[in-house]
C-alpha positions as semicolon CSV with decimal commas, in nm:
position;residue;x (nm);y (nm);z (nm)
1;X;4,001;-5,799;9,348
2;X;3,781;-6,067;9,149
3;X;3,584;-6,214;9,364
4;X;3,579;-5,952;9,721
5;X;3,241;-5,875;9,809
6;X;3,321;-5,489;9,636
7;X;3,333;-5,740;9,330
8;X;2,985;-5,854;9,389
9;X;2,758;-5,573;9,329
10;X;2,749;-5,352;9,055
11;X;2,966;-5,102;9,027
12;X;2,856;-4,746;8,931
13;X;3,029;-4,643;8,620
14;X;3,262;-4,402;8,573
15;X;3,112;-4,033;8,449
16;X;3,389;-4,104;8,160
17;X;3,625;-4,444;7,985
18;X;3,902;-4,413;7,832
19;X;3,881;-4,623;7,564
20;X;4,258;-4,780;7,465
21;X;4,167;-4,973;7,135
22;X;3,857;-4,771;7,007
23;X;4,130;-4,485;6,903
24;X;4,207;-4,719;6,617
25;X;3,928;-4,760;6,487
26;X;3,852;-4,431;6,410
27;X;4,177;-4,356;6,281
28;X;4,183;-4,652;6,040
29;X;3,830;-4,526;5,914
30;X;3,987;-4,195;5,899
31;X;4,276;-4,355;5,664
32;X;4,023;-4,560;5,519
33;X;3,729;-4,311;5,408
34;X;3,396;-4,331;5,274
35;X;3,335;-4,615;5,506
36;X;3,047;-4,815;5,606
37;X;2,986;-4,848;6,006
38;X;2,728;-4,982;6,137
39;X;2,632;-4,886;6,520
40;X;2,439;-5,145;6,731
41;X;2,342;-4,827;6,974
42;X;2,116;-4,511;6,979
43;X;2,206;-4,240;6,745
44;X;2,440;-3,986;6,923
45;X;2,523;-3,679;6,832
46;X;2,904;-3,748;6,976
47;X;2,893;-4,027;6,710
48;X;2,779;-3,828;6,443
49;X;3,010;-3,614;6,536
50;X;3,314;-3,796;6,575
51;X;3,255;-4,003;6,251
52;X;3,139;-3,738;6,021
53;X;3,511;-3,639;6,018
54;X;3,605;-3,985;5,830
55;X;3,378;-3,946;5,563
56;X;3,180;-4,242;5,713
57;X;2,822;-4,370;5,576
58;X;2,687;-4,419;5,957
59;X;2,378;-4,671;6,046
60;X;2,262;-4,692;6,334
61;X;2,088;-4,974;6,463
62;X;1,958;-4,920;6,826
63;X;1,901;-5,279;6,937
64;X;1,744;-5,220;7,228
65;X;1,467;-5,034;7,134
66;X;1,364;-5,350;7,037
67;X;1,424;-5,581;7,400
68;X;1,089;-5,675;7,524
69;X;0,997;-5,691;7,897
70;X;1,035;-6,051;8,015
71;X;1,385;-6,024;8,142
72;X;1,544;-6,266;7,854
73;X;1,633;-5,988;7,720
74;X;1,656;-5,980;7,248
75;X;1,525;-6,268;7,098
76;X;1,764;-6,372;6,780
77;X;1,489;-6,322;6,534
78;X;1,412;-5,965;6,679
79;X;1,813;-5,867;6,641
80;X;1,837;-6,030;6,263
81;X;1,558;-5,879;6,156
82;X;1,626;-5,512;6,268
83;X;1,989;-5,565;6,143
84;X;1,858;-5,645;5,829
85;X;1,649;-5,405;5,829
86;X;1,911;-5,095;5,892
87;X;2,157;-5,236;5,634
88;X;1,917;-5,311;5,380
89;X;1,796;-4,933;5,390
90;X;2,136;-4,767;5,520
91;X;2,460;-4,926;5,336
92;X;2,382;-4,848;4,963
93;X;2,512;-5,190;4,904
94;X;2,758;-5,177;4,983
95;X;3,005;-5,451;5,271
96;X;2,981;-5,269;5,647
97;X;3,367;-5,176;5,742
98;X;3,289;-5,187;6,103
99;X;3,122;-5,258;6,373
100;X;3,045;-5,081;6,674
101;X;2,850;-5,302;6,974
102;X;2,983;-5,082;7,278
103;X;2,843;-5,246;7,581
104;X;2,552;-5,444;7,443
105;X;2,661;-5,815;7,382
106;X;2,687;-5,763;7,794
107;X;2,278;-5,715;7,756
108;X;2,232;-6,005;7,477
109;X;2,214;-6,378;7,500
110;X;2,434;-6,608;7,370
111;X;2,198;-6,762;7,085
112;X;2,104;-6,406;7,035
113;X;2,498;-6,286;6,942
114;X;2,552;-6,560;6,719
115;X;2,257;-6,570;6,528
116;X;2,355;-6,131;6,475
117;X;2,721;-6,281;6,390
118;X;2,562;-6,535;6,112
119;X;2,381;-6,252;5,956
120;X;2,632;-5,963;5,993
121;X;2,943;-6,227;5,893
122;X;2,870;-6,219;5,494
123;X;2,779;-5,871;5,500
124;X;3,137;-5,728;5,659
125;X;3,422;-5,624;5,386
126;X;3,749;-5,780;5,436
127;X;3,977;-5,629;5,703
128;X;3,667;-5,489;5,848
129;X;3,695;-5,444;6,243
130;X;3,420;-5,497;6,534
131;X;3,514;-5,327;6,837
132;X;3,324;-5,416;7,226
133;X;3,335;-5,355;7,555
134;X;3,232;-5,650;7,815
135;X;3,232;-5,693;8,178
136;X;3,508;-5,820;8,365
137;X;3,471;-5,833;8,696
138;X;3,153;-5,737;8,792
139;X;2,902;-5,997;8,909
140;X;2,609;-5,710;8,830
141;X;2,619;-5,450;8,599
142;X;2,349;-5,179;8,546
143;X;1,987;-5,208;8,435
144;X;1,909;-5,052;8,219
145;X;2,221;-5,071;8,002
146;X;2,400;-4,724;8,025
147;X;2,496;-4,582;7,741
148;X;2,863;-4,495;7,567
149;X;2,826;-4,181;7,388
150;X;3,167;-4,045;7,250
151;X;3,345;-3,711;7,364
152;X;3,621;-3,777;7,143
153;X;3,847;-4,081;6,985
154;X;4,001;-4,083;7,371
155;X;3,697;-4,064;7,546
156;X;3,333;-4,256;7,603
157;X;3,077;-4,062;7,842
158;X;2,880;-4,293;8,027
159;X;2,515;-4,211;8,095
160;X;2,341;-4,420;8,312
161;X;1,931;-4,424;8,279
162;X;1,875;-4,574;8,620
163;X;1,938;-4,753;8,973
164;X;1,844;-5,103;8,852
165;X;2,096;-5,357;8,849
166;X;2,085;-5,779;8,690
167;X;2,346;-6,006;8,682
168;X;2,639;-5,981;8,475
169;X;2,619;-6,255;8,227
170;X;3,039;-6,345;8,302
171;X;3,100;-6,374;7,991
172;X;3,488;-6,482;7,938
173;X;3,706;-6,423;7,637
174;X;3,668;-6,777;7,508
175;X;3,329;-6,672;7,541
176;X;3,380;-6,384;7,314
177;X;3,534;-6,553;7,048
178;X;3,329;-6,835;7,050
179;X;3,053;-6,584;6,916
180;X;3,254;-6,334;6,711
181;X;3,277;-6,690;6,445
182;X;3,564;-6,675;6,200
183;X;3,652;-6,298;6,270
184;X;3,953;-6,301;6,441
185;X;4,063;-6,139;6,817
186;X;4,339;-5,867;6,652
187;X;4,362;-5,684;7,035
188;X;4,199;-5,770;7,395
189;X;4,290;-5,527;7,663
190;X;4,157;-5,507;8,056
191;X;4,077;-5,151;8,141
192;X;4,055;-4,998;8,462
193;X;3,710;-5,021;8,541
194;X;3,730;-5,392;8,516
195;X;3,553;-5,403;8,144
196;X;3,768;-5,551;7,908
197;X;3,783;-5,433;7,548
198;X;3,821;-5,597;7,252
199;X;3,894;-5,554;6,887
200;X;3,830;-5,790;6,615
201;X;3,870;-5,827;6,282
202;X;3,755;-6,038;5,926
203;X;4,073;-6,227;5,785
């Protein structure tokens, strides 16, 4: 129950996560073919295998490699510089058709998310999709951030790299919509592990 003692401590992430909206992202890109996908996480063989079947151009930003040791996380300038570098080098001049946030929004400050979206939104194609997972019930979350690795379009492996925890930002759906600016929340669903899954689309 929200607000119970269990909700006040960091939950150990399940070994696997079953997303409900992510399969639709993969299928839409498969049907589209030749799409450009920006992954804000680190490169993984699972992601390459999954989206390789969609004939997608993949770009990995690995944002957390830019994370400082100040406790405040990524600063806006570091994020925008990293994204600009990755997109200019990997997109081939094409607009971005999909952005995979995974769980990283939970580890970014509001100013950083807004700066990221101000940079990204003009580079998105019409109808581009953004997929993200947001902590909803937990007040403390793992730190370093767990890495989500696709095993299939229906299953993500959760890799936890350490025992540390940090406060959850407690972002609400209204917060997330505000961060996304002009993008429209197409679908959202609350998963069994207490995370909220979002699918946004550029009009």
